[in-house]
C-alpha positions as a LaTeX table, in Angstrom:
\begin{tabular}{lrrr}
\hline
Residue & $x$ (\AA) & $y$ (\AA) & $z$ (\AA) \\
\hline
Met1 & $-41.11$ & 92.24 & $-62.59$ \\
Thr2 & $-40.92$ & 89.93 & $-60.61$ \\
Val3 & $-43.96$ & 88.05 & $-58.69$ \\
Ser4 & $-43.60$ & 86.65 & $-55.51$ \\
Phe5 & $-45.75$ & 83.77 & $-54.73$ \\
Pro6 & $-46.34$ & 81.87 & $-51.76$ \\
Ser7 & $-45.22$ & 78.48 & $-51.09$ \\
Gly8 & $-49.28$ & 77.44 & $-50.45$ \\
Ile9 & $-50.37$ & 77.92 & $-53.33$ \\
Ile10 & $-48.27$ & 75.35 & $-55.52$ \\
Lys11 & $-50.90$ & 72.72 & $-54.06$ \\
Val12 & $-53.80$ & 74.96 & $-54.79$ \\
Phe13 & $-51.73$ & 75.15 & $-59.00$ \\
Thr14 & $-51.00$ & 70.60 & $-58.86$ \\
Ser15 & $-54.11$ & 69.82 & $-56.83$ \\
Asn16 & $-56.89$ & 71.45 & $-59.58$ \\
Pro17 & $-56.30$ & 70.35 & $-62.89$ \\
Ser18 & $-57.14$ & 73.41 & $-64.37$ \\
Pro19 & $-56.68$ & 76.19 & $-62.35$ \\
Ala20 & $-58.46$ & 79.80 & $-62.55$ \\
Val21 & $-55.75$ & 81.59 & $-64.97$ \\
Leu22 & $-54.01$ & 84.79 & $-63.28$ \\
Cys23 & $-53.98$ & 88.01 & $-65.47$ \\
Phe24 & $-53.01$ & 90.64 & $-64.55$ \\
Arg25 & $-53.07$ & 94.03 & $-66.33$ \\
Val26 & $-50.01$ & 97.17 & $-66.78$ \\
Lys27 & $-50.74$ & 100.40 & $-66.48$ \\
Asn28 & $-49.33$ & 103.38 & $-67.22$ \\
Thr29 & $-47.14$ & 102.24 & $-70.09$ \\
Ser30 & $-46.46$ & 105.39 & $-72.18$ \\
Lys31 & $-43.42$ & 105.64 & $-71.19$ \\
Leu32 & $-41.82$ & 102.16 & $-71.84$ \\
Glu33 & $-40.58$ & 101.53 & $-76.33$ \\
Gln34 & $-40.92$ & 97.97 & $-75.19$ \\
Ile35 & $-41.89$ & 95.11 & $-73.28$ \\
Leu36 & $-41.17$ & 92.15 & $-72.77$ \\
Pro37 & $-42.60$ & 88.75 & $-71.65$ \\
Asn38 & $-41.69$ & 85.45 & $-69.72$ \\
Ala39 & $-42.21$ & 84.14 & $-73.30$ \\
Gln40 & $-41.90$ & 80.52 & $-71.27$ \\
Leu41 & $-44.60$ & 81.41 & $-68.42$ \\
Val42 & $-46.44$ & 84.82 & $-69.64$ \\
Tyr43 & $-48.73$ & 85.34 & $-73.02$ \\
Ser44 & $-50.27$ & 88.68 & $-74.18$ \\
Asp45 & $-52.37$ & 90.72 & $-76.09$ \\
Gln46 & $-50.50$ & 93.13 & $-78.77$ \\
Ser47 & $-53.86$ & 94.14 & $-80.65$ \\
Gln48 & $-55.89$ & 96.21 & $-77.79$ \\
Ser49 & $-56.31$ & 99.66 & $-78.85$ \\
Asp50 & $-55.41$ & 101.20 & $-75.32$ \\
Ser51 & $-51.98$ & 102.70 & $-75.87$ \\
Thr52 & $-50.99$ & 102.97 & $-71.81$ \\
Thr53 & $-52.26$ & 99.71 & $-70.47$ \\
Arg54 & $-50.96$ & 95.79 & $-71.61$ \\
Asp55 & $-53.01$ & 92.66 & $-70.67$ \\
Phe56 & $-51.07$ & 89.52 & $-69.45$ \\
Trp57 & $-51.67$ & 86.33 & $-68.86$ \\
Met58 & $-50.03$ & 82.86 & $-66.81$ \\
Asn59 & $-49.67$ & 79.92 & $-69.26$ \\
Met60 & $-50.67$ & 78.11 & $-65.72$ \\
Gln61 & $-48.78$ & 74.16 & $-66.56$ \\
Ala62 & $-45.85$ & 76.30 & $-67.43$ \\
Ile63 & $-45.50$ & 78.02 & $-64.47$ \\
Thr64 & $-47.39$ & 75.17 & $-61.92$ \\
Leu65 & $-43.98$ & 72.86 & $-63.54$ \\
Tyr66 & $-41.92$ & 76.55 & $-62.74$ \\
Leu67 & $-42.86$ & 76.75 & $-58.45$ \\
Lys68 & $-42.68$ & 72.67 & $-58.02$ \\
Lys69 & $-38.98$ & 73.76 & $-58.98$ \\
Leu70 & $-38.44$ & 75.96 & $-57.27$ \\
Ser71 & $-40.16$ & 74.31 & $-54.42$ \\
Glu72 & $-37.62$ & 71.54 & $-54.83$ \\
Gln73 & $-34.26$ & 73.59 & $-55.57$ \\
Asn74 & $-36.05$ & 75.33 & $-51.72$ \\
Pro75 & $-38.21$ & 73.42 & $-49.87$ \\
Ser76 & $-37.98$ & 75.60 & $-46.56$ \\
Ala77 & $-39.40$ & 79.01 & $-48.36$ \\
Ser78 & $-42.01$ & 81.19 & $-48.05$ \\
Tyr79 & $-42.30$ & 82.93 & $-50.72$ \\
Tyr80 & $-40.70$ & 81.64 & $-54.42$ \\
Asn81 & $-39.90$ & 84.40 & $-56.87$ \\
Val82 & $-40.92$ & 85.14 & $-60.42$ \\
Asp83 & $-39.84$ & 87.41 & $-63.39$ \\
Val84 & $-43.29$ & 88.16 & $-65.17$ \\
Leu85 & $-41.42$ & 90.97 & $-67.83$ \\
Lys86 & $-38.76$ & 93.68 & $-68.44$ \\
Tyr87 & $-39.36$ & 96.24 & $-70.11$ \\
Gln88 & $-37.26$ & 99.46 & $-71.23$ \\
Val89 & $-37.79$ & 102.56 & $-70.71$ \\
Ser90 & $-37.79$ & 105.60 & $-73.54$ \\
Ser91 & $-34.91$ & 107.75 & $-72.35$ \\
Asn92 & $-35.35$ & 111.54 & $-72.19$ \\
Gly93 & $-31.62$ & 112.67 & $-72.00$ \\
Ile94 & $-30.01$ & 113.56 & $-68.24$ \\
Gln95 & $-34.18$ & 114.76 & $-67.23$ \\
Ser96 & $-34.79$ & 110.97 & $-67.22$ \\
Thr97 & $-31.11$ & 110.51 & $-64.82$ \\
Pro98 & $-32.73$ & 110.47 & $-61.16$ \\
Leu99 & $-28.98$ & 112.18 & $-59.97$ \\
Asn100 & $-27.61$ & 114.06 & $-62.40$ \\
Leu101 & $-23.15$ & 114.47 & $-62.72$ \\
Ala102 & $-20.70$ & 116.59 & $-64.30$ \\
Thr103 & $-17.21$ & 115.58 & $-63.07$ \\
Tyr104 & $-14.34$ & 117.81 & $-63.36$ \\
Trp105 & $-10.24$ & 116.51 & $-63.76$ \\
Lys106 & $-7.05$ & 118.23 & $-63.54$ \\
Cys107 & $-4.38$ & 116.07 & $-64.60$ \\
Asn108 & $-0.59$ & 117.63 & $-63.79$ \\
Ala109 & 2.59 & 115.02 & $-63.88$ \\
Asn110 & 2.61 & 115.35 & $-59.74$ \\
Thr111 & $-0.91$ & 115.74 & $-58.59$ \\
Thr112 & $-4.86$ & 114.70 & $-59.93$ \\
Asp113 & $-7.48$ & 116.22 & $-58.67$ \\
Val114 & $-11.19$ & 115.58 & $-59.20$ \\
Arg115 & $-13.66$ & 116.55 & $-58.70$ \\
Val116 & $-17.83$ & 115.17 & $-58.90$ \\
Asp117 & $-20.93$ & 117.70 & $-58.92$ \\
Tyr118 & $-24.13$ & 115.46 & $-57.87$ \\
Lys119 & $-27.83$ & 116.59 & $-58.21$ \\
Tyr120 & $-30.92$ & 114.35 & $-57.03$ \\
Asn121 & $-33.27$ & 115.21 & $-60.28$ \\
Pro122 & $-36.72$ & 114.27 & $-58.32$ \\
Glu123 & $-38.82$ & 114.71 & $-61.85$ \\
Ser124 & $-37.31$ & 111.53 & $-63.26$ \\
Met125 & $-39.31$ & 109.89 & $-61.06$ \\
Asn126 & $-43.26$ & 109.45 & $-60.97$ \\
Val127 & $-43.27$ & 109.76 & $-57.29$ \\
Pro128 & $-40.32$ & 111.15 & $-55.51$ \\
Ser129 & $-38.23$ & 109.27 & $-53.28$ \\
Met130 & $-34.71$ & 109.01 & $-51.33$ \\
Leu131 & $-31.63$ & 107.45 & $-53.20$ \\
Ser132 & $-30.03$ & 104.57 & $-50.77$ \\
Asn133 & $-27.29$ & 103.03 & $-50.26$ \\
Val134 & $-25.23$ & 105.64 & $-52.62$ \\
Gln135 & $-21.77$ & 104.42 & $-53.81$ \\
Val136 & $-19.64$ & 107.16 & $-55.80$ \\
Val137 & $-15.96$ & 105.36 & $-57.92$ \\
Val138 & $-12.96$ & 107.03 & $-59.41$ \\
Pro139 & $-10.73$ & 104.85 & $-60.53$ \\
Val140 & $-7.46$ & 106.96 & $-60.66$ \\
Asp141 & $-3.97$ & 106.01 & $-63.06$ \\
Gly142 & $-0.80$ & 107.28 & $-62.05$ \\
Gly143 & 0.93 & 105.29 & $-59.23$ \\
Val144 & $-1.34$ & 107.33 & $-56.51$ \\
Thr145 & 0.97 & 107.61 & $-52.91$ \\
Asn146 & $-1.34$ & 109.61 & $-51.45$ \\
Met147 & $-5.06$ & 110.86 & $-51.06$ \\
Gln148 & $-7.12$ & 113.83 & $-49.78$ \\
Ser149 & $-10.38$ & 113.82 & $-50.06$ \\
Leu150 & $-13.61$ & 115.72 & $-49.04$ \\
Pro151 & $-16.16$ & 114.44 & $-47.71$ \\
Pro152 & $-13.95$ & 111.86 & $-46.45$ \\
Ala153 & $-13.11$ & 109.19 & $-49.28$ \\
Lys154 & $-11.99$ & 105.23 & $-49.24$ \\
Trp155 & $-8.14$ & 104.49 & $-51.09$ \\
Asn156 & $-8.36$ & 101.01 & $-52.53$ \\
Ala157 & $-5.35$ & 100.32 & $-53.84$ \\
Asp158 & $-5.34$ & 96.98 & $-55.52$ \\
Gln159 & $-8.79$ & 98.21 & $-57.46$ \\
Met160 & $-6.83$ & 101.83 & $-57.75$ \\
Lys161 & $-10.32$ & 103.15 & $-56.71$ \\
Ala162 & $-11.73$ & 106.02 & $-54.78$ \\
Tyr163 & $-14.94$ & 105.01 & $-52.88$ \\
Trp164 & $-17.32$ & 108.06 & $-51.58$ \\
Lys165 & $-20.57$ & 106.36 & $-49.58$ \\
Ile166 & $-23.33$ & 108.94 & $-48.99$ \\
Ser167 & $-26.37$ & 106.73 & $-47.02$ \\
Ser168 & $-28.84$ & 108.89 & $-48.45$ \\
Ile169 & $-29.17$ & 111.97 & $-50.95$ \\
Ser170 & $-33.36$ & 113.21 & $-51.33$ \\
Glu171 & $-34.71$ & 116.41 & $-51.51$ \\
Lys172 & $-34.76$ & 116.64 & $-48.24$ \\
Ser173 & $-30.88$ & 116.53 & $-48.04$ \\
Glu174 & $-28.75$ & 119.65 & $-47.18$ \\
Asn175 & $-28.99$ & 121.90 & $-50.41$ \\
Gly176 & $-31.84$ & 119.96 & $-51.70$ \\
Gly177 & $-29.74$ & 117.00 & $-52.58$ \\
Ser178 & $-26.33$ & 118.54 & $-54.11$ \\
Gly179 & $-23.07$ & 118.74 & $-53.21$ \\
Ser180 & $-19.11$ & 117.67 & $-54.42$ \\
Leu181 & $-16.77$ & 115.54 & $-53.47$ \\
Arg182 & $-13.67$ & 116.60 & $-54.13$ \\
Ala183 & $-10.14$ & 114.61 & $-54.04$ \\
Lys184 & $-6.51$ & 115.81 & $-54.32$ \\
Phe185 & $-4.26$ & 112.39 & $-55.67$ \\
Glu186 & $-0.25$ & 112.40 & $-55.34$ \\
Leu187 & 1.13 & 110.39 & $-57.85$ \\
Ser188 & 4.43 & 108.69 & $-58.50$ \\
Glu189 & 3.80 & 108.05 & $-62.14$ \\
Gly190 & 1.71 & 110.49 & $-62.84$ \\
Pro191 & $-0.09$ & 112.14 & $-65.06$ \\
Ser192 & $-3.46$ & 110.41 & $-64.66$ \\
Lys193 & $-5.37$ & 109.90 & $-67.56$ \\
Pro194 & $-9.55$ & 111.26 & $-66.92$ \\
Ala195 & $-11.20$ & 107.73 & $-66.46$ \\
Thr196 & $-15.55$ & 106.97 & $-66.81$ \\
Leu197 & $-16.74$ & 107.20 & $-62.82$ \\
Ala198 & $-19.50$ & 104.19 & $-61.66$ \\
Val199 & $-22.37$ & 105.20 & $-59.18$ \\
Gln200 & $-25.01$ & 103.07 & $-57.93$ \\
Phe201 & $-28.08$ & 103.37 & $-55.59$ \\
Ile202 & $-31.61$ & 101.67 & $-54.88$ \\
Ser203 & $-34.38$ & 103.53 & $-54.69$ \\
Glu204 & $-37.83$ & 102.31 & $-52.65$ \\
Gly205 & $-41.48$ & 102.90 & $-53.32$ \\
Ser206 & $-41.14$ & 104.37 & $-56.62$ \\
Thr207 & $-40.32$ & 103.82 & $-60.15$ \\
Leu208 & $-38.60$ & 105.69 & $-63.41$ \\
Ser209 & $-41.58$ & 104.54 & $-66.02$ \\
Gly210 & $-44.24$ & 105.57 & $-63.67$ \\
Val211 & $-45.42$ & 101.97 & $-64.71$ \\
Asp212 & $-49.13$ & 100.36 & $-62.17$ \\
Val213 & $-50.07$ & 96.98 & $-62.19$ \\
Glu214 & $-53.43$ & 95.50 & $-61.11$ \\
Leu215 & $-54.89$ & 91.49 & $-61.11$ \\
Val216 & $-57.74$ & 91.38 & $-63.02$ \\
Gly217 & $-60.50$ & 89.38 & $-63.09$ \\
Thr218 & $-61.22$ & 86.26 & $-60.20$ \\
Gly219 & $-59.55$ & 83.86 & $-58.18$ \\
Tyr220 & $-56.25$ & 85.64 & $-56.49$ \\
Arg221 & $-55.50$ & 89.10 & $-54.78$ \\
Leu222 & $-52.24$ & 91.15 & $-54.97$ \\
Ser223 & $-51.49$ & 90.94 & $-51.35$ \\
Leu224 & $-48.48$ & 93.92 & $-51.63$ \\
Leu225 & $-46.57$ & 95.58 & $-54.63$ \\
Lys226 & $-43.96$ & 97.00 & $-52.87$ \\
Lys227 & $-41.59$ & 99.65 & $-56.37$ \\
Arg228 & $-38.19$ & 100.14 & $-56.63$ \\
Phe229 & $-35.60$ & 100.92 & $-59.06$ \\
Ala230 & $-31.45$ & 99.92 & $-58.84$ \\
Thr231 & $-29.06$ & 101.26 & $-60.91$ \\
Gly232 & $-27.09$ & 98.83 & $-63.35$ \\
Arg233 & $-24.45$ & 100.78 & $-65.63$ \\
Tyr234 & $-24.38$ & 103.86 & $-64.16$ \\
Met235 & $-22.17$ & 106.01 & $-65.15$ \\
Ala236 & $-20.28$ & 109.59 & $-65.74$ \\
Asp237 & $-17.09$ & 110.91 & $-67.98$ \\
Cys238 & $-15.63$ & 114.09 & $-68.24$ \\
\hline
\end{tabular}
């Protein structure tokens, strides 16, 4: 979770020896296994009786010094981003993944056939949102000399990987966001060995955790709340 501070607030903090403490509340935390606040900047109350919310407040002296440091590094910036906490979402297997994948390999001495089936999973998100900039990367060894693919993919000979790019996947996509990627590879040093594929995508306007955040108390205003998630290590084996 990141908070963006406008550059003008640094002057407010530095000119006031005791600025109002910035407090915020994280709600709907039932899907979270753990919450890790930035220990250098944020305090938390772990004794709260409500298991679905958690209150946090800033170390105002520390945040002021940190923002001053950021402004010295980039004095022309309009906003400064501060990571205030991280959290881990509890997994419920395939129901928790926004894009479900299944891979199939057929490896012969001279050719390798690969099929990747994918299916959009709106139930994994608190609000179904589009997956954009989707990229599927499939490593293929065995000395690939030619590739035929549908839909068309790009082959990177140096990396020995096939790349499929899909602009977006959602419930409004063809077949409700389900589809297949297929490729046949001709080999000079086969057979290939089935490999782990990687997927990348981002999504704006939703989360997998379902958490929400609000400011507590007076003195500050939350002008905009952005929700997004993106892949880190998102892989599939056959």
